[in-house]
Amino acid sequence: MPRRIKNTIVTAKVETTVGTDAAPTGAANAVLVSDATVTPLDAQSIDRALIRGSFGGSEQLVGPASVKLSYSVELAGSGAAATPPAWGALLQGCAVAEGLLTTPARVEYTPVSSGLKTLTQYYYDDGLVHKLLASMGNCTLSAKVGERPMLRFEWTGLDGGIVATPNPTGTFTAWKKPVAMTKANVIDITLGATYAAGVLTDGTIYNSTGLELNFGNTVNFTPMLSTEVVDIADRQSTATVEMELTAAQEAALMVKVRANETQSLGFTIGTASGNKVLIFAPAVQLTNPRKSELNGNRLIGFDLRLVPVNGNDEWRMVCL
């Protein structure tokens, strides 16, 4: 009997002790995913390169190996401003801290460089489970016009084993419906904005096709003879935008590009309390300007480098 792709369940849970199976369950830790893929054994092959007096290859030895997992989840709030969204645990595995704040009630996610957390993840493939221990990853946020706002995760973990076992039943009530990326549901790219206590003020709003933000984590699998470790060694966050600019606006932004200037950027997805996500970056450098078009209209695209001001503050995601 064939195994079905749709019969896939992913579970994920923050580990108390790095590399110790946190045993995520379908009832408490199911992840509502799209386009999930797994690499069961991402191994370094060791060629024996034997000479036998004739042509022909040799067997290879399986060397150090990790497990890779990737999937996307919808970016939506929890339904309540002071309650972490279901994807909050996933961000913690990407060198991000979760903070519950008041006045107004909100959850803020900010990058960190120490005290990093790891996840145990189970990938159930219709009767077979692949286990990732001590997994850490990178995340890319995509919020483009006419699409769903999404978070794309790419994970590396230690091999926790593969076992034939029935799928659990997933409980997905914590995963809420996102808003569509339309005019009515966003406050567009805002350059020169100021952020304080869950509120963006000032700045200039630019008509755009949306935002793509890459956390830029450097995730390494490091095997040694006594240990195998997955860690995040660095972060260089980047983004891309395409905006509709007047001639004067384009000329002014090109002056900033040539002068290597930075400026703040804000972007807000959703309007209702409990399903509103605000993104703020205090120091963004516009680079690589390029011309594009949409239905015959001129757009100007930029790559963005998000740099820290005081450290671990190059961006924040705020759920309101």
mmCIF file of C-alpha atoms in Angstrom:
data_model
loop_
_atom_site.group_PDB
_atom_site.id
_atom_site.type_symbol
_atom_site.label_atom_id
_atom_site.label_comp_id
_atom_site.label_asym_id
_atom_site.label_seq_id
_atom_site.Cartn_x
_atom_site.Cartn_y
_atom_site.Cartn_z
ATOM 1 C CA MET A 1 0.000 0.000 0.000
ATOM 2 C CA PRO A 2 1.473 3.435 -0.913
ATOM 3 C CA ARG A 3 2.371 5.968 1.738
ATOM 4 C CA ARG A 4 0.774 9.372 1.257
ATOM 5 C CA ILE A 5 2.609 12.705 1.322
ATOM 6 C CA LYS A 6 -0.375 14.371 2.969
ATOM 7 C CA ASN A 7 -0.098 11.858 5.810
ATOM 8 C CA THR A 8 2.734 13.871 7.334
ATOM 9 C CA ILE A 9 2.880 15.216 10.881
ATOM 10 C CA VAL A 10 5.643 17.429 12.285
ATOM 11 C CA THR A 11 6.058 18.042 16.013
ATOM 12 C CA ALA A 12 8.580 20.362 17.692
ATOM 13 C CA LYS A 13 9.433 21.214 21.298
ATOM 14 C CA VAL A 14 12.119 23.311 22.987
ATOM 15 C CA GLU A 15 14.667 21.069 24.742
ATOM 16 C CA THR A 16 15.364 21.459 28.459
ATOM 17 C CA THR A 17 18.809 19.897 27.981
ATOM 18 C CA VAL A 18 20.525 20.281 24.610
ATOM 19 C CA GLY A 19 20.398 17.015 22.687
ATOM 20 C CA THR A 20 18.078 15.268 25.152
ATOM 21 C CA ASP A 21 14.862 14.140 23.481
ATOM 22 C CA ALA A 22 12.057 16.496 24.563
ATOM 23 C CA ALA A 23 9.450 14.027 23.217
ATOM 24 C CA PRO A 24 7.134 16.438 21.354
ATOM 25 C CA THR A 25 3.590 15.135 21.010
ATOM 26 C CA GLY A 26 0.899 15.587 18.405
ATOM 27 C CA ALA A 27 -1.511 16.846 21.050
ATOM 28 C CA ALA A 28 0.743 19.589 22.471
ATOM 29 C CA ASN A 29 3.446 20.288 19.883
ATOM 30 C CA ALA A 30 2.083 19.707 16.379
ATOM 31 C CA VAL A 31 3.297 22.170 13.724
ATOM 32 C CA LEU A 32 0.880 23.199 10.967
ATOM 33 C CA VAL A 33 3.235 23.056 7.991
ATOM 34 C CA SER A 34 3.301 23.530 4.253
ATOM 35 C CA ASP A 35 5.796 21.945 1.803
ATOM 36 C CA ALA A 36 7.738 19.900 4.367
ATOM 37 C CA THR A 37 10.804 17.932 3.260
ATOM 38 C CA VAL A 38 13.343 15.852 5.169
ATOM 39 C CA THR A 39 16.867 14.642 4.379
ATOM 40 C CA PRO A 40 17.070 11.541 6.591
ATOM 41 C CA LEU A 41 20.867 11.266 6.529
ATOM 42 C CA ASP A 42 22.989 14.181 5.354
ATOM 43 C CA ALA A 43 26.222 12.200 5.563
ATOM 44 C CA GLN A 44 29.849 12.721 4.679
ATOM 45 C CA SER A 45 30.699 9.742 2.466
ATOM 46 C CA ILE A 46 34.176 8.277 2.875
ATOM 47 C CA ASP A 47 35.460 6.616 -0.295
ATOM 48 C CA ARG A 48 37.656 3.540 0.256
ATOM 49 C CA ALA A 49 39.331 4.095 -3.173
ATOM 50 C CA LEU A 50 40.619 0.519 -3.400
ATOM 51 C CA ILE A 51 42.880 -0.739 -6.234
ATOM 52 C CA ARG A 52 42.035 -4.306 -7.253
ATOM 53 C CA GLY A 53 43.894 -4.713 -10.551
ATOM 54 C CA SER A 54 40.929 -3.618 -12.649
ATOM 55 C CA PHE A 55 38.569 -0.738 -13.178
ATOM 56 C CA GLY A 56 35.704 -0.319 -10.748
ATOM 57 C CA GLY A 57 34.522 1.603 -7.773
ATOM 58 C CA SER A 58 34.701 0.852 -4.066
ATOM 59 C CA GLU A 59 32.149 0.887 -1.325
ATOM 60 C CA GLN A 60 31.868 4.062 0.670
ATOM 61 C CA LEU A 61 31.748 4.354 4.419
ATOM 62 C CA VAL A 62 29.055 6.440 6.047
ATOM 63 C CA GLY A 63 30.843 9.222 7.898
ATOM 64 C CA PRO A 64 29.517 11.912 10.234
ATOM 65 C CA ALA A 65 25.884 12.667 9.493
ATOM 66 C CA SER A 66 23.150 15.080 10.487
ATOM 67 C CA VAL A 67 19.462 15.314 9.576
ATOM 68 C CA LYS A 68 17.969 18.202 7.603
ATOM 69 C CA LEU A 69 14.342 19.323 7.765
ATOM 70 C CA SER A 70 12.560 22.233 6.116
ATOM 71 C CA TYR A 71 9.001 23.507 6.079
ATOM 72 C CA SER A 72 6.916 26.669 5.992
ATOM 73 C CA VAL A 73 4.283 27.883 8.466
ATOM 74 C CA GLU A 74 1.722 30.658 8.188
ATOM 75 C CA LEU A 75 2.536 33.905 9.970
ATOM 76 C CA ALA A 76 -0.443 34.784 12.156
ATOM 77 C CA GLY A 77 -1.001 35.909 15.713
ATOM 78 C CA SER A 78 -2.251 33.739 18.560
ATOM 79 C CA GLY A 79 -5.630 35.443 18.748
ATOM 80 C CA ALA A 80 -4.692 37.240 21.982
ATOM 81 C CA ALA A 81 -2.147 40.053 22.168
ATOM 82 C CA ALA A 82 -0.271 38.762 25.246
ATOM 83 C CA THR A 83 -0.188 35.092 24.179
ATOM 84 C CA PRO A 84 2.767 33.755 22.165
ATOM 85 C CA PRO A 85 1.814 32.480 18.709
ATOM 86 C CA ALA A 86 2.182 28.799 17.887
ATOM 87 C CA TRP A 87 5.339 29.472 15.861
ATOM 88 C CA GLY A 88 7.063 31.185 18.798
ATOM 89 C CA ALA A 89 8.810 27.982 19.876
ATOM 90 C CA LEU A 90 10.216 27.581 16.369
ATOM 91 C CA LEU A 91 11.783 31.040 16.436
ATOM 92 C CA GLN A 92 13.534 30.144 19.679
ATOM 93 C CA GLY A 93 15.413 27.441 17.784
ATOM 94 C CA CYS A 94 16.693 30.162 15.428
ATOM 95 C CA ALA A 95 18.659 32.213 18.000
ATOM 96 C CA VAL A 96 15.646 34.359 18.951
ATOM 97 C CA ALA A 97 14.364 35.340 22.397
ATOM 98 C CA GLU A 98 10.665 35.511 23.277
ATOM 99 C CA GLY A 99 9.562 38.316 25.589
ATOM 100 C CA LEU A 100 6.093 38.928 27.061
ATOM 101 C CA LEU A 101 5.587 42.644 27.661
ATOM 102 C CA THR A 102 2.812 44.908 28.933
ATOM 103 C CA THR A 103 1.458 48.392 28.173
ATOM 104 C CA PRO A 104 0.413 47.436 25.623
ATOM 105 C CA ALA A 105 0.194 43.667 26.008
ATOM 106 C CA ARG A 106 2.441 42.141 23.364
ATOM 107 C CA VAL A 107 5.006 39.443 22.575
ATOM 108 C CA GLU A 108 8.342 40.584 21.153
ATOM 109 C CA TYR A 109 10.878 38.430 19.341
ATOM 110 C CA THR A 110 14.462 39.683 19.113
ATOM 111 C CA PRO A 111 17.710 38.026 18.004
ATOM 112 C CA VAL A 112 20.205 36.798 20.593
ATOM 113 C CA SER A 113 23.844 35.683 20.518
ATOM 114 C CA SER A 114 24.045 33.602 23.710
ATOM 115 C CA GLY A 115 21.844 31.271 25.710
ATOM 116 C CA LEU A 116 20.644 29.730 22.450
ATOM 117 C CA LYS A 117 17.888 27.129 22.576
ATOM 118 C CA THR A 118 17.488 23.898 20.641
ATOM 119 C CA LEU A 119 14.470 21.879 19.555
ATOM 120 C CA THR A 120 13.577 18.232 19.348
ATOM 121 C CA GLN A 121 11.576 17.662 16.177
ATOM 122 C CA TYR A 122 9.771 14.575 14.912
ATOM 123 C CA TYR A 123 8.912 14.192 11.245
ATOM 124 C CA TYR A 124 6.239 11.517 10.811
ATOM 125 C CA ASP A 125 6.182 10.231 7.233
ATOM 126 C CA ASP A 126 3.007 8.112 7.135
ATOM 127 C CA GLY A 127 4.093 5.426 9.556
ATOM 128 C CA LEU A 128 7.797 6.257 9.902
ATOM 129 C CA VAL A 129 9.255 8.841 12.265
ATOM 130 C CA HIS A 130 12.545 10.699 11.728
ATOM 131 C CA LYS A 131 13.851 12.298 14.927
ATOM 132 C CA LEU A 132 16.013 15.438 15.047
ATOM 133 C CA LEU A 133 17.705 16.262 18.329
ATOM 134 C CA ALA A 134 19.438 19.528 19.265
ATOM 135 C CA SER A 135 18.059 21.069 16.074
ATOM 136 C CA MET A 136 18.760 24.696 15.207
ATOM 137 C CA GLY A 137 17.842 26.597 12.101
ATOM 138 C CA ASN A 138 17.399 29.651 9.957
ATOM 139 C CA CYS A 139 14.157 31.439 9.178
ATOM 140 C CA THR A 140 13.005 33.555 6.248
ATOM 141 C CA LEU A 141 9.891 35.708 6.505
ATOM 142 C CA SER A 142 8.016 36.265 3.246
ATOM 143 C CA ALA A 143 5.142 38.752 3.129
ATOM 144 C CA LYS A 144 4.401 39.577 -0.515
ATOM 145 C CA VAL A 145 1.299 41.064 -2.098
ATOM 146 C CA GLY A 146 -1.368 38.525 -3.064
ATOM 147 C CA GLU A 147 0.126 35.766 -0.891
ATOM 148 C CA ARG A 148 -0.030 34.434 2.664
ATOM 149 C CA PRO A 149 2.588 35.809 5.060
ATOM 150 C CA MET A 150 4.887 32.863 5.752
ATOM 151 C CA LEU A 151 7.877 31.775 7.806
ATOM 152 C CA ARG A 152 10.219 29.343 6.049
ATOM 153 C CA PHE A 153 12.432 27.235 8.330
ATOM 154 C CA GLU A 154 15.510 25.213 7.432
ATOM 155 C CA TRP A 155 16.741 22.970 10.255
ATOM 156 C CA THR A 156 19.830 20.908 11.006
ATOM 157 C CA GLY A 157 19.676 18.360 13.809
ATOM 158 C CA LEU A 158 21.463 15.381 15.279
ATOM 159 C CA ASP A 159 20.197 11.996 14.156
ATOM 160 C CA GLY A 160 17.801 10.765 16.822
ATOM 161 C CA GLY A 161 16.845 7.615 14.942
ATOM 162 C CA ILE A 162 14.271 6.348 12.464
ATOM 163 C CA VAL A 163 11.443 4.135 13.691
ATOM 164 C CA ALA A 164 8.411 2.591 12.008
ATOM 165 C CA THR A 165 5.491 3.831 14.128
ATOM 166 C CA PRO A 166 1.930 5.067 13.526
ATOM 167 C CA ASN A 167 1.422 8.807 13.093
ATOM 168 C CA PRO A 168 0.035 10.672 16.091
ATOM 169 C CA THR A 169 -3.058 12.803 15.779
ATOM 170 C CA GLY A 170 -2.098 16.457 15.446
ATOM 171 C CA THR A 171 -3.927 19.184 17.382
ATOM 172 C CA PHE A 172 -3.691 22.491 15.493
ATOM 173 C CA THR A 173 -6.056 24.774 17.410
ATOM 174 C CA ALA A 174 -3.182 27.100 18.409
ATOM 175 C CA TRP A 175 -2.419 27.791 14.755
ATOM 176 C CA LYS A 176 -4.562 30.703 13.599
ATOM 177 C CA LYS A 177 -5.582 31.837 10.128
ATOM 178 C CA PRO A 178 -3.312 34.533 8.625
ATOM 179 C CA VAL A 179 -4.530 37.644 6.859
ATOM 180 C CA ALA A 180 -4.095 37.910 3.107
ATOM 181 C CA MET A 181 -1.393 40.276 1.928
ATOM 182 C CA THR A 182 -3.675 42.986 0.560
ATOM 183 C CA LYS A 183 -3.971 46.761 0.825
ATOM 184 C CA ALA A 184 -6.567 46.506 3.594
ATOM 185 C CA ASN A 185 -4.396 44.331 5.816
ATOM 186 C CA VAL A 186 -0.997 46.052 5.966
ATOM 187 C CA ILE A 187 0.824 49.255 6.753
ATOM 188 C CA ASP A 188 3.353 49.260 3.928
ATOM 189 C CA ILE A 189 7.134 49.710 4.008
ATOM 190 C CA THR A 190 7.872 52.729 6.220
ATOM 191 C CA LEU A 191 11.356 54.256 6.072
ATOM 192 C CA GLY A 192 12.481 56.566 8.880
ATOM 193 C CA ALA A 193 9.996 55.161 11.381
ATOM 194 C CA THR A 194 10.429 55.214 15.161
ATOM 195 C CA TYR A 195 9.433 52.251 17.343
ATOM 196 C CA ALA A 196 8.437 52.351 20.997
ATOM 197 C CA ALA A 197 6.213 50.080 23.096
ATOM 198 C CA GLY A 198 4.439 48.352 20.240
ATOM 199 C CA VAL A 199 3.865 51.488 18.167
ATOM 200 C CA LEU A 200 5.462 52.768 14.962
ATOM 201 C CA THR A 201 5.451 56.532 14.453
ATOM 202 C CA ASP A 202 6.798 58.984 11.894
ATOM 203 C CA GLY A 203 8.562 57.977 8.706
ATOM 204 C CA THR A 204 7.455 57.854 5.088
ATOM 205 C CA ILE A 205 5.246 55.059 3.778
ATOM 206 C CA TYR A 206 6.216 53.661 0.371
ATOM 207 C CA ASN A 207 4.032 51.636 -1.970
ATOM 208 C CA SER A 208 5.645 48.198 -2.314
ATOM 209 C CA THR A 209 5.131 44.551 -3.235
ATOM 210 C CA GLY A 210 5.986 43.483 0.305
ATOM 211 C CA LEU A 211 8.995 42.339 2.307
ATOM 212 C CA GLU A 212 11.235 39.299 2.474
ATOM 213 C CA LEU A 213 13.456 39.084 5.566
ATOM 214 C CA ASN A 214 16.166 36.443 6.010
ATOM 215 C CA PHE A 215 17.482 36.017 9.566
ATOM 216 C CA GLY A 216 20.814 35.000 8.027
ATOM 217 C CA ASN A 217 21.844 32.469 10.671
ATOM 218 C CA THR A 218 25.018 30.463 10.051
ATOM 219 C CA VAL A 219 24.037 26.956 11.171
ATOM 220 C CA ASN A 220 26.865 24.415 11.522
ATOM 221 C CA PHE A 221 27.022 20.689 12.164
ATOM 222 C CA THR A 222 30.386 20.005 13.821
ATOM 223 C CA PRO A 223 31.331 16.337 14.307
ATOM 224 C CA MET A 224 34.289 15.375 16.479
ATOM 225 C CA LEU A 225 35.362 12.019 17.909
ATOM 226 C CA SER A 226 33.747 12.608 21.302
ATOM 227 C CA THR A 227 30.931 14.984 20.397
ATOM 228 C CA GLU A 228 28.603 16.000 17.600
ATOM 229 C CA VAL A 229 27.171 19.506 17.843
ATOM 230 C CA VAL A 230 24.724 21.702 15.939
ATOM 231 C CA ASP A 231 25.159 25.396 16.611
ATOM 232 C CA ILE A 232 24.587 28.879 15.248
ATOM 233 C CA ALA A 233 27.913 30.671 14.884
ATOM 234 C CA ASP A 234 26.900 34.011 13.354
ATOM 235 C CA ARG A 235 24.016 36.040 11.954
ATOM 236 C CA GLN A 236 23.861 38.501 9.066
ATOM 237 C CA SER A 237 20.259 39.505 8.504
ATOM 238 C CA THR A 238 19.186 40.705 5.067
ATOM 239 C CA ALA A 239 15.974 41.623 3.278
ATOM 240 C CA THR A 240 14.627 42.603 -0.128
ATOM 241 C CA VAL A 241 11.969 45.090 -1.196
ATOM 242 C CA GLU A 242 10.511 46.446 -4.416
ATOM 243 C CA MET A 243 8.914 49.888 -4.175
ATOM 244 C CA GLU A 244 7.039 52.287 -6.430
ATOM 245 C CA LEU A 245 8.984 55.551 -6.182
ATOM 246 C CA THR A 246 8.588 58.987 -7.638
ATOM 247 C CA ALA A 247 11.579 60.290 -9.553
ATOM 248 C CA ALA A 248 12.449 62.539 -6.605
ATOM 249 C CA GLN A 249 12.164 59.651 -4.130
ATOM 250 C CA GLU A 250 14.388 57.415 -6.225
ATOM 251 C CA ALA A 251 17.006 60.147 -6.546
ATOM 252 C CA ALA A 252 16.935 60.769 -2.777
ATOM 253 C CA LEU A 253 17.316 57.088 -1.927
ATOM 254 C CA MET A 254 20.195 56.758 -4.402
ATOM 255 C CA VAL A 255 22.010 59.501 -2.478
ATOM 256 C CA LYS A 256 21.652 57.360 0.663
ATOM 257 C CA VAL A 257 22.885 54.270 -1.187
ATOM 258 C CA ARG A 258 26.009 56.065 -2.408
ATOM 259 C CA ALA A 259 26.662 57.525 1.058
ATOM 260 C CA ASN A 260 26.335 54.101 2.772
ATOM 261 C CA GLU A 261 23.661 55.562 5.033
ATOM 262 C CA THR A 262 21.336 53.520 7.198
ATOM 263 C CA GLN A 263 17.738 54.279 8.091
ATOM 264 C CA SER A 264 14.992 52.549 10.025
ATOM 265 C CA LEU A 265 12.311 50.367 8.452
ATOM 266 C CA GLY A 266 8.868 49.399 9.696
ATOM 267 C CA PHE A 267 6.218 47.065 8.274
ATOM 268 C CA THR A 268 2.935 45.909 9.802
ATOM 269 C CA ILE A 269 0.887 42.835 8.858
ATOM 270 C CA GLY A 270 -2.705 42.696 10.117
ATOM 271 C CA THR A 271 -4.932 45.272 11.789
ATOM 272 C CA ALA A 272 -6.848 43.370 14.492
ATOM 273 C CA SER A 273 -5.583 42.852 18.042
ATOM 274 C CA GLY A 274 -4.340 39.296 18.456
ATOM 275 C CA ASN A 275 -3.488 38.937 14.772
ATOM 276 C CA LYS A 276 -1.142 41.837 14.129
ATOM 277 C CA VAL A 277 2.603 41.423 13.525
ATOM 278 C CA LEU A 278 4.870 44.460 13.421
ATOM 279 C CA ILE A 279 8.415 44.276 12.032
ATOM 280 C CA PHE A 280 10.976 46.941 12.864
ATOM 281 C CA ALA A 281 14.640 47.303 11.926
ATOM 282 C CA PRO A 282 16.470 50.373 13.319
ATOM 283 C CA ALA A 283 19.433 50.501 10.919
ATOM 284 C CA VAL A 284 18.912 49.300 7.361
ATOM 285 C CA GLN A 285 21.384 49.891 4.552
ATOM 286 C CA LEU A 286 19.946 49.928 1.035
ATOM 287 C CA THR A 287 22.221 48.232 -1.520
ATOM 288 C CA ASN A 288 22.150 46.891 -5.073
ATOM 289 C CA PRO A 289 19.412 49.122 -6.531
ATOM 290 C CA ARG A 290 17.738 47.658 -9.582
ATOM 291 C CA LYS A 291 14.912 48.491 -11.967
ATOM 292 C CA SER A 292 11.948 46.190 -12.415
ATOM 293 C CA GLU A 293 8.387 46.503 -13.638
ATOM 294 C CA LEU A 294 4.878 45.445 -12.722
ATOM 295 C CA ASN A 295 2.187 45.636 -15.393
ATOM 296 C CA GLY A 296 4.216 48.258 -17.239
ATOM 297 C CA ASN A 297 4.834 50.383 -14.146
ATOM 298 C CA ARG A 298 8.338 51.141 -12.867
ATOM 299 C CA LEU A 299 9.452 49.562 -9.594
ATOM 300 C CA ILE A 300 12.793 50.006 -7.847
ATOM 301 C CA GLY A 301 14.210 47.073 -5.933
ATOM 302 C CA PHE A 302 16.819 47.081 -3.170
ATOM 303 C CA ASP A 303 18.704 44.547 -1.146
ATOM 304 C CA LEU A 304 18.772 45.485 2.530
ATOM 305 C CA ARG A 305 21.415 44.848 5.159
ATOM 306 C CA LEU A 306 19.993 44.915 8.685
ATOM 307 C CA VAL A 307 22.754 45.933 11.059
ATOM 308 C CA PRO A 308 22.698 46.151 14.878
ATOM 309 C CA VAL A 309 22.794 49.466 16.728
ATOM 310 C CA ASN A 310 23.562 48.279 20.264
ATOM 311 C CA GLY A 311 23.801 44.552 19.576
ATOM 312 C CA ASN A 312 21.098 41.926 19.087
ATOM 313 C CA ASP A 313 18.676 44.613 17.922
ATOM 314 C CA GLU A 314 18.941 44.559 14.130
ATOM 315 C CA TRP A 315 15.266 43.587 13.913
ATOM 316 C CA ARG A 316 12.290 42.744 16.080
ATOM 317 C CA MET A 317 8.950 41.052 15.456
ATOM 318 C CA VAL A 318 6.109 42.234 17.667
ATOM 319 C CA CYS A 319 2.815 40.374 18.047
ATOM 320 C CA LEU A 320 0.050 42.720 19.151
#
